[in-house]
Amino acid sequence: MIGSPDVVAFTKDDDFGESYIDPCSLPEEFSVPLFPHANSNPWLKTSYAKFSKDFILISEFSEQVGPQPLLTIPDDSKVCGTFDLNYFSLRIMSVDYQASFVGHPPGTSYPKLNFVEDSKVVLGDSKEGAFAYVHHLTLYDLEARGFVRPFCMAYISADERKIMQQFQLLSSSFSQASECLKSGNRKAFATELEKKLRDLEYTRSVLHKETELQKTNSGCYSTQVIEKANELANVEKSIYEHKDLLRQITSYPNSKRRNSDQTQCEMKNEGETTSVDQTLSSNHSGDEDKPVETDSGSQHSSYTPQLIKAKSAKCFDKRLKTLEELCESGFFHQTMDQLNTIEKALRGDLCFIYTSQVYRALLRNQKITSFLFESEQDHEEEEGSSKNFYDPNHATRYASSEFSGEPVSLDSYTAYVERSQNKLVLEAVDRPPDSSTSDVTQETSDAEMKGSFSSDRSMEAFIHLSPGNPDVFLKTSTACSVTSSGEPGSVVSVAVAASRKQSSSPERDSDLDHVFETGNLVPMDTACCMGQDGFIFDEPLPEPVQKCYEDTVVKHEPLPLLQRDPAVQTDYILGESFLTVPSPSMGLMLPDGNPSPLSEEMVKLNMDDISDNVSYLSTSTSSDRAASPFTYGSPVTLKQKKKAGHSALRFIRHYPFAQQAIFCLLSGRTLVVLGADEGTVRKLVNALLIFVPNLGRYGESVQPWLSTSFQLSDLQRWKLIGLQRVGSPAGSSLLHSLSRYSRYIGILDCDNKTLRCPAYKGTLIGHMADHRTQIKRGSTYYLHVQSILTQLTAKAFLYTFCHHLHLPVSTDQDADAVVAGRTNFLLQLGYTEEESKIICFLSELIKQHYIQGPLKGGSQSYFSFSYISSYLYKI
Amino acid sequence: MLRWILGTRGPHGSAENRCAAVCIGEQQPKNIYTELQVLRGHFDIVRFLVQIDDFRFASAGDDGMLIVWNVELWDTDTGQRLCAVSNLQSSIKCVLVLDHLDVFLTGGSELCVWNKEFQLQCKTVHYRDSDITALVDLPKCCVAAAMDKEIVIFKLNLSEPETSIMAVCQLTDHQDTIRALIRVNDDLFASGSHIGEVILWDTLDWTIQAYERICWEEPDREGQSELKMGQQRQTDATIQHLYTDGERVVAAVGSGLFVYSTQMKRVMAYRKFAHDSDVLYTTLLHNGQVMSCSEDGSVRIWELQELPLPAEPASSGFFGLFSTIGKSSKQGSVPSKKLPEVSGLCSLELVGDLIGHSGAVQMFLSFGKRGVVTCSADHLLIVWKDGERESHLRSLALFLKMEEKGCL
């Protein structure tokens, strides 16, 4: 069953592969990999796959139709392309080895719910060019066979290394999503059981009456009476069973919590569920004689119990619940939001993800200076999108759902996601990507391979990880990636079942939990994280700040079936519609015909991807925002800044005095861009945006277009102003203010192409704004600028926090000596007098930011300047 | 400078000498005020500033509000609005508090004496057409009140069971309305009039110690070229404001400045066109600099620089500008000033200007090294600070905070 290409892939780096070296072949570093699609981007691994980019697939192993795809994130047909979702669903659903047995275990006569762990599997399919992280989970459904519905969520990517190396992140974030889904499911299941119990009790009372009636009519031992009695006994038994199930499901969180860390979300739900349980028990415990009347005090009093037929409907006759129905829509939407977040966070090339993860980890340590040039939302953007739960729109939507209080509970939940993500990021980063293959790995994978299941085109190796052997995962993943690298056709799949049940010692288990603060992570050796620089552990991670994003992610209702089986679905509708009110989700929503804004967004993103393949770190979801270069009042994103880099590149090419203008901005002198045409002015402001220190989250330091005269206090607020040149008498006051405050500003006249500002003599800004620069791309230029600005920031940091530069070391040292030392220090750093001004300005900003805190640091309360002559520069 | 933007309307480098004389340009190495902070709070013209202590001051203006501020705080939101002063009675033009007598006097159409409980003790009869515009405290329970062209000396009698006040002397030497009246030191008080007369009076016997008549419209031919303008027009020579540090009297004369030495009893330095418009307030700074503010919205800082000793006494033409009339009045004798003693003669050199207000700068207060506060008709107050000092203070605060947080 193991396909030959797969075997070759696995054995390539073994002695079998290395034994023969072709003398004619070029050394590996010179060889050009044969690439099937010559005109596409060679760096984009997805190009040979049938889908355009990574996506998340949710599939179900339906007891009626078998494995079927339910939905994809992003929900856009273009993403999947010609990729066969049905086939892939079959593939991924066939690997669930989790013994999720629910039924009548031997020895007991009642059905027992098994609270099974999710299983996490990585598998690949060489034919499809797809690799997937597959997260299996089971949800409870009273109507389903054995009360369970197996589902799986899969992250599908064409880049296998991405899956392997981001496994931790995928694992933890999918576990969060899964927990959320399961919490909702338990709640829904409990509600369903409750309803069923009422039905049963109602049925029992009816049957009881009928039996009594028949007893009086036709004596005790007539066949009818006996039949009724049997029926009654069945109902009684059923009631007992259902009560037992209810007890089990409501007791879940308590037992669960003892074993592993549950998310806060879970904790909250527990409270709710227990309360449900209490109402239930109060309803059903004492007064069984009058079961019907117990509804009066219940919160679900609107529900009218129904008579239940003795024989249950055939399996294929009933309509199975949709995923949303299974999980309560609030939880379902939260899960979808989380999955969307995951999808967004993992967009792009692996290398890019790595870099940004390192970048974010480093940035987190620069809280003192990062406000200067870093756009803070670089990382918050993603985290922020996971905070969709706080979005007022969402809140209202949730409020309309049954349990309005619920989403709030995710507050700490998201914080938790972030924390665990942060750590995982480091894990992934710290690991050397090309470490040598260890013996352990080989043994393990070999051993597992023997017993592994394989389809005709691929195989899955299972490695059971126990806390006792924590290194295995790391090494295995590395090993696998090494083995298969450069072999696009290879198929490697490693299934990792992080089963906690195998944990040998509970103490160790809890220790690990403590370290990772997460319940569903694959345990890893704590030493390997602490042994590194440890820069993530040495200080508490930033508190998540609640931010409202107008994130308009379109949510599609989960389809019970894809449109490929319309007949079956209509069947369901016809069969069930008179029994239950059809949910709005029943309507067929064809992804193709759905003109959702999301798909437009996707197209745009694809365009961006082509134009600038660096990325999607921050994707503004509102299209108009993305279209305009810079809009005041909305957060300035990294993407906008990168686009600004393009304009900035043009600016430095076209204006020989760009250096002076940049000097103005860096030294804190407000630059006024004067012009008659709004577009030109805005464009220039946008170009210069990247040089403004302490730009502010929403670009508060910039006023892109002003048509009235400005005041002195405006100069205090804005460091870059786009000013309209007016010809009318109204313009004279404008010009008057310009001339009046000319000592505090630099004036860039776009119409006459002149600049009036102090002189700059130095080389530093020359590096930044060389008009003969070879840099072609805006984003590259932005990064180039950013690197120089980072250097400046570092120097400013040093300058600010060097004690002896500001305070006398000894008592005999007078103030002048300190000043001299300060000047000397800056000279030694290689800065000219003008450049020292930049450092001093940045230093003042840092001081203020440090003293007053980041909240007030945004707006400067004072405004400093210097009395130096300005010069007029012309092209 | 900005002519490329403004067309011909450039304040600098124009043919007008007047501007050439007072424009300094952007290079101002001696100007230490390299940081400013805008204080918002008033809704109308801010007219008065009163210093409370080393850090605090109060501002009052046409909006009837009194706001107390702290100059040392970096936070602009800390200005506390203490109280709103009710509509001022227009009849009262001036207030004089006599601490040692525990009374205060109000001047208007009549002079009233009040005790601390705001009870009227006594008042003078209204016997003039004009109101009392200024009051100054004199020794021996006397006060001097300026009434149009006269200064009336009142004597306060508190020893009797009933407090009384009566005029004891009238000084009628001014030829025009008296605009400013200040106490110079223990021995002298000064008054200035609408037509540029400045008279120094003895505080005890109320005799004239010195008399200066500033007549801009009589320029000397030998005067410096920069002062040659304004020949045609009758320049306003009103004494707008007088300020003294006990030795020197600074007078704001029209749009010019004038520094008088009380020891030498003569003009030390002057600048005929110090501002583009009337000078509203002047002061002597802690470092000997003269600061003036004007209706033109600017604040200027002047330094008294010793003039190089002229080779010939021809430069005594300087004095020709002032018709220094040795007016031998009753008892006083004005010392001769025709001597060529030029050692004390200085020039007022512009060392810096503070541009920020968009309306007339009404008044300012100096807090020494902590900076200067200006108030203006544009409803704003601006604190001007020494940037280097502030930077140093911030560094101190930074390290202090680090110490508190245990980072050091």
PDB file of N, CA, C and O in Angstrom, chain B residues 3-23:
ATOM      1  N   ARG B   3       9.813  85.542   1.738  1.00  0.00           N
ATOM      2  CA  ARG B   3       9.263  86.288   0.626  1.00  0.00           C
ATOM      3  C   ARG B   3       8.856  85.383  -0.523  1.00  0.00           C
ATOM      4  O   ARG B   3       7.981  85.697  -1.297  1.00  0.00           O
ATOM      5  N   TRP B   4       9.509  84.272  -0.590  1.00  0.00           N
ATOM      6  CA  TRP B   4       9.147  83.351  -1.652  1.00  0.00           C
ATOM      7  C   TRP B   4       7.735  82.799  -1.464  1.00  0.00           C
ATOM      8  O   TRP B   4       7.112  82.359  -2.371  1.00  0.00           O
ATOM      9  N   ILE B   5       7.278  82.888  -0.256  1.00  0.00           N
ATOM     10  CA  ILE B   5       5.892  82.476  -0.034  1.00  0.00           C
ATOM     11  C   ILE B   5       4.986  83.689  -0.039  1.00  0.00           C
ATOM     12  O   ILE B   5       3.928  83.701  -0.635  1.00  0.00           O
ATOM     13  N   LEU B   6       5.441  84.699   0.607  1.00  0.00           N
ATOM     14  CA  LEU B   6       4.566  85.831   0.859  1.00  0.00           C
ATOM     15  C   LEU B   6       4.603  86.891  -0.228  1.00  0.00           C
ATOM     16  O   LEU B   6       3.898  87.877  -0.145  1.00  0.00           O
ATOM     17  N   GLY B   7       5.422  86.682  -1.200  1.00  0.00           N
ATOM     18  CA  GLY B   7       5.545  87.703  -2.217  1.00  0.00           C
ATOM     19  C   GLY B   7       6.360  88.850  -1.668  1.00  0.00           C
ATOM     20  O   GLY B   7       7.395  88.646  -1.038  1.00  0.00           O
ATOM     21  N   THR B   8       5.863  90.043  -1.840  1.00  0.00           N
ATOM     22  CA  THR B   8       6.655  91.186  -1.414  1.00  0.00           C
ATOM     23  C   THR B   8       6.532  91.449   0.074  1.00  0.00           C
ATOM     24  O   THR B   8       7.290  92.212   0.639  1.00  0.00           O
ATOM     25  N   ARG B   9       5.573  90.843   0.669  1.00  0.00           N
ATOM     26  CA  ARG B   9       5.305  91.173   2.054  1.00  0.00           C
ATOM     27  C   ARG B   9       6.231  90.419   3.001  1.00  0.00           C
ATOM     28  O   ARG B   9       5.850  89.491   3.687  1.00  0.00           O
ATOM     29  N   GLY B  10       7.456  90.803   2.994  1.00  0.00           N
ATOM     30  CA  GLY B  10       8.389  90.137   3.889  1.00  0.00           C
ATOM     31  C   GLY B  10       8.764  91.036   5.025  1.00  0.00           C
ATOM     32  O   GLY B  10       9.041  92.216   4.833  1.00  0.00           O
ATOM     33  N   PRO B  11       8.736  90.481   6.213  1.00  0.00           N
ATOM     34  CA  PRO B  11       9.093  91.313   7.348  1.00  0.00           C
ATOM     35  C   PRO B  11      10.597  91.573   7.427  1.00  0.00           C
ATOM     36  O   PRO B  11      11.047  92.482   8.106  1.00  0.00           O
ATOM     37  N   HIS B  12      11.298  90.753   6.745  1.00  0.00           N
ATOM     38  CA  HIS B  12      12.741  90.825   6.868  1.00  0.00           C
ATOM     39  C   HIS B  12      13.359  91.266   5.555  1.00  0.00           C
ATOM     40  O   HIS B  12      12.903  90.899   4.488  1.00  0.00           O
ATOM     41  N   GLY B  13      14.378  92.046   5.642  1.00  0.00           N
ATOM     42  CA  GLY B  13      15.108  92.429   4.443  1.00  0.00           C
ATOM     43  C   GLY B  13      14.351  93.419   3.578  1.00  0.00           C
ATOM     44  O   GLY B  13      14.748  93.685   2.455  1.00  0.00           O
ATOM     45  N   SER B  14      13.286  93.934   4.063  1.00  0.00           N
ATOM     46  CA  SER B  14      12.552  94.912   3.273  1.00  0.00           C
ATOM     47  C   SER B  14      13.244  96.255   3.389  1.00  0.00           C
ATOM     48  O   SER B  14      14.170  96.443   4.164  1.00  0.00           O
ATOM     49  N   ALA B  15      12.750  97.142   2.612  1.00  0.00           N
ATOM     50  CA  ALA B  15      13.398  98.451   2.579  1.00  0.00           C
ATOM     51  C   ALA B  15      13.166  99.220   3.869  1.00  0.00           C
ATOM     52  O   ALA B  15      13.846 100.186   4.166  1.00  0.00           O
ATOM     53  N   GLU B  16      12.198  98.739   4.609  1.00  0.00           N
ATOM     54  CA  GLU B  16      11.852  99.482   5.805  1.00  0.00           C
ATOM     55  C   GLU B  16      12.928  99.329   6.877  1.00  0.00           C
ATOM     56  O   GLU B  16      13.170  98.254   7.385  1.00  0.00           O
ATOM     57  N   ASN B  17      13.508 100.395   7.223  1.00  0.00           N
ATOM     58  CA  ASN B  17      14.562 100.368   8.225  1.00  0.00           C
ATOM     59  C   ASN B  17      14.058  99.928   9.566  1.00  0.00           C
ATOM     60  O   ASN B  17      14.745  99.277  10.336  1.00  0.00           O
ATOM     61  N   ARG B  18      12.860 100.325   9.795  1.00  0.00           N
ATOM     62  CA  ARG B  18      12.251 100.052  11.076  1.00  0.00           C
ATOM     63  C   ARG B  18      12.295  98.564  11.398  1.00  0.00           C
ATOM     64  O   ARG B  18      12.523  98.143  12.524  1.00  0.00           O
ATOM     65  N   CYS B  19      12.055  97.796  10.380  1.00  0.00           N
ATOM     66  CA  CYS B  19      12.093  96.367  10.615  1.00  0.00           C
ATOM     67  C   CYS B  19      13.527  95.872  10.752  1.00  0.00           C
ATOM     68  O   CYS B  19      13.806  95.009  11.558  1.00  0.00           O
ATOM     69  N   ALA B  20      14.353  96.442   9.939  1.00  0.00           N
ATOM     70  CA  ALA B  20      15.750  96.024   9.966  1.00  0.00           C
ATOM     71  C   ALA B  20      16.328  96.226  11.355  1.00  0.00           C
ATOM     72  O   ALA B  20      17.193  95.487  11.798  1.00  0.00           O
ATOM     73  N   ALA B  21      15.806  97.198  12.010  1.00  0.00           N
ATOM     74  CA  ALA B  21      16.347  97.518  13.319  1.00  0.00           C
ATOM     75  C   ALA B  21      15.980  96.487  14.364  1.00  0.00           C
ATOM     76  O   ALA B  21      16.709  96.281  15.311  1.00  0.00           O
ATOM     77  N   VAL B  22      14.844  95.839  14.204  1.00  0.00           N
ATOM     78  CA  VAL B  22      14.384  94.988  15.284  1.00  0.00           C
ATOM     79  C   VAL B  22      14.243  93.518  14.923  1.00  0.00           C
ATOM     80  O   VAL B  22      13.881  92.724  15.750  1.00  0.00           O
ATOM     81  N   CYS B  23      14.519  93.203  13.691  1.00  0.00           N
ATOM     82  CA  CYS B  23      14.392  91.786  13.338  1.00  0.00           C
ATOM     83  C   CYS B  23      15.698  91.059  13.622  1.00  0.00           C
ATOM     84  O   CYS B  23      16.772  91.527  13.300  1.00  0.00           O
TER      85      CYS B  23
END
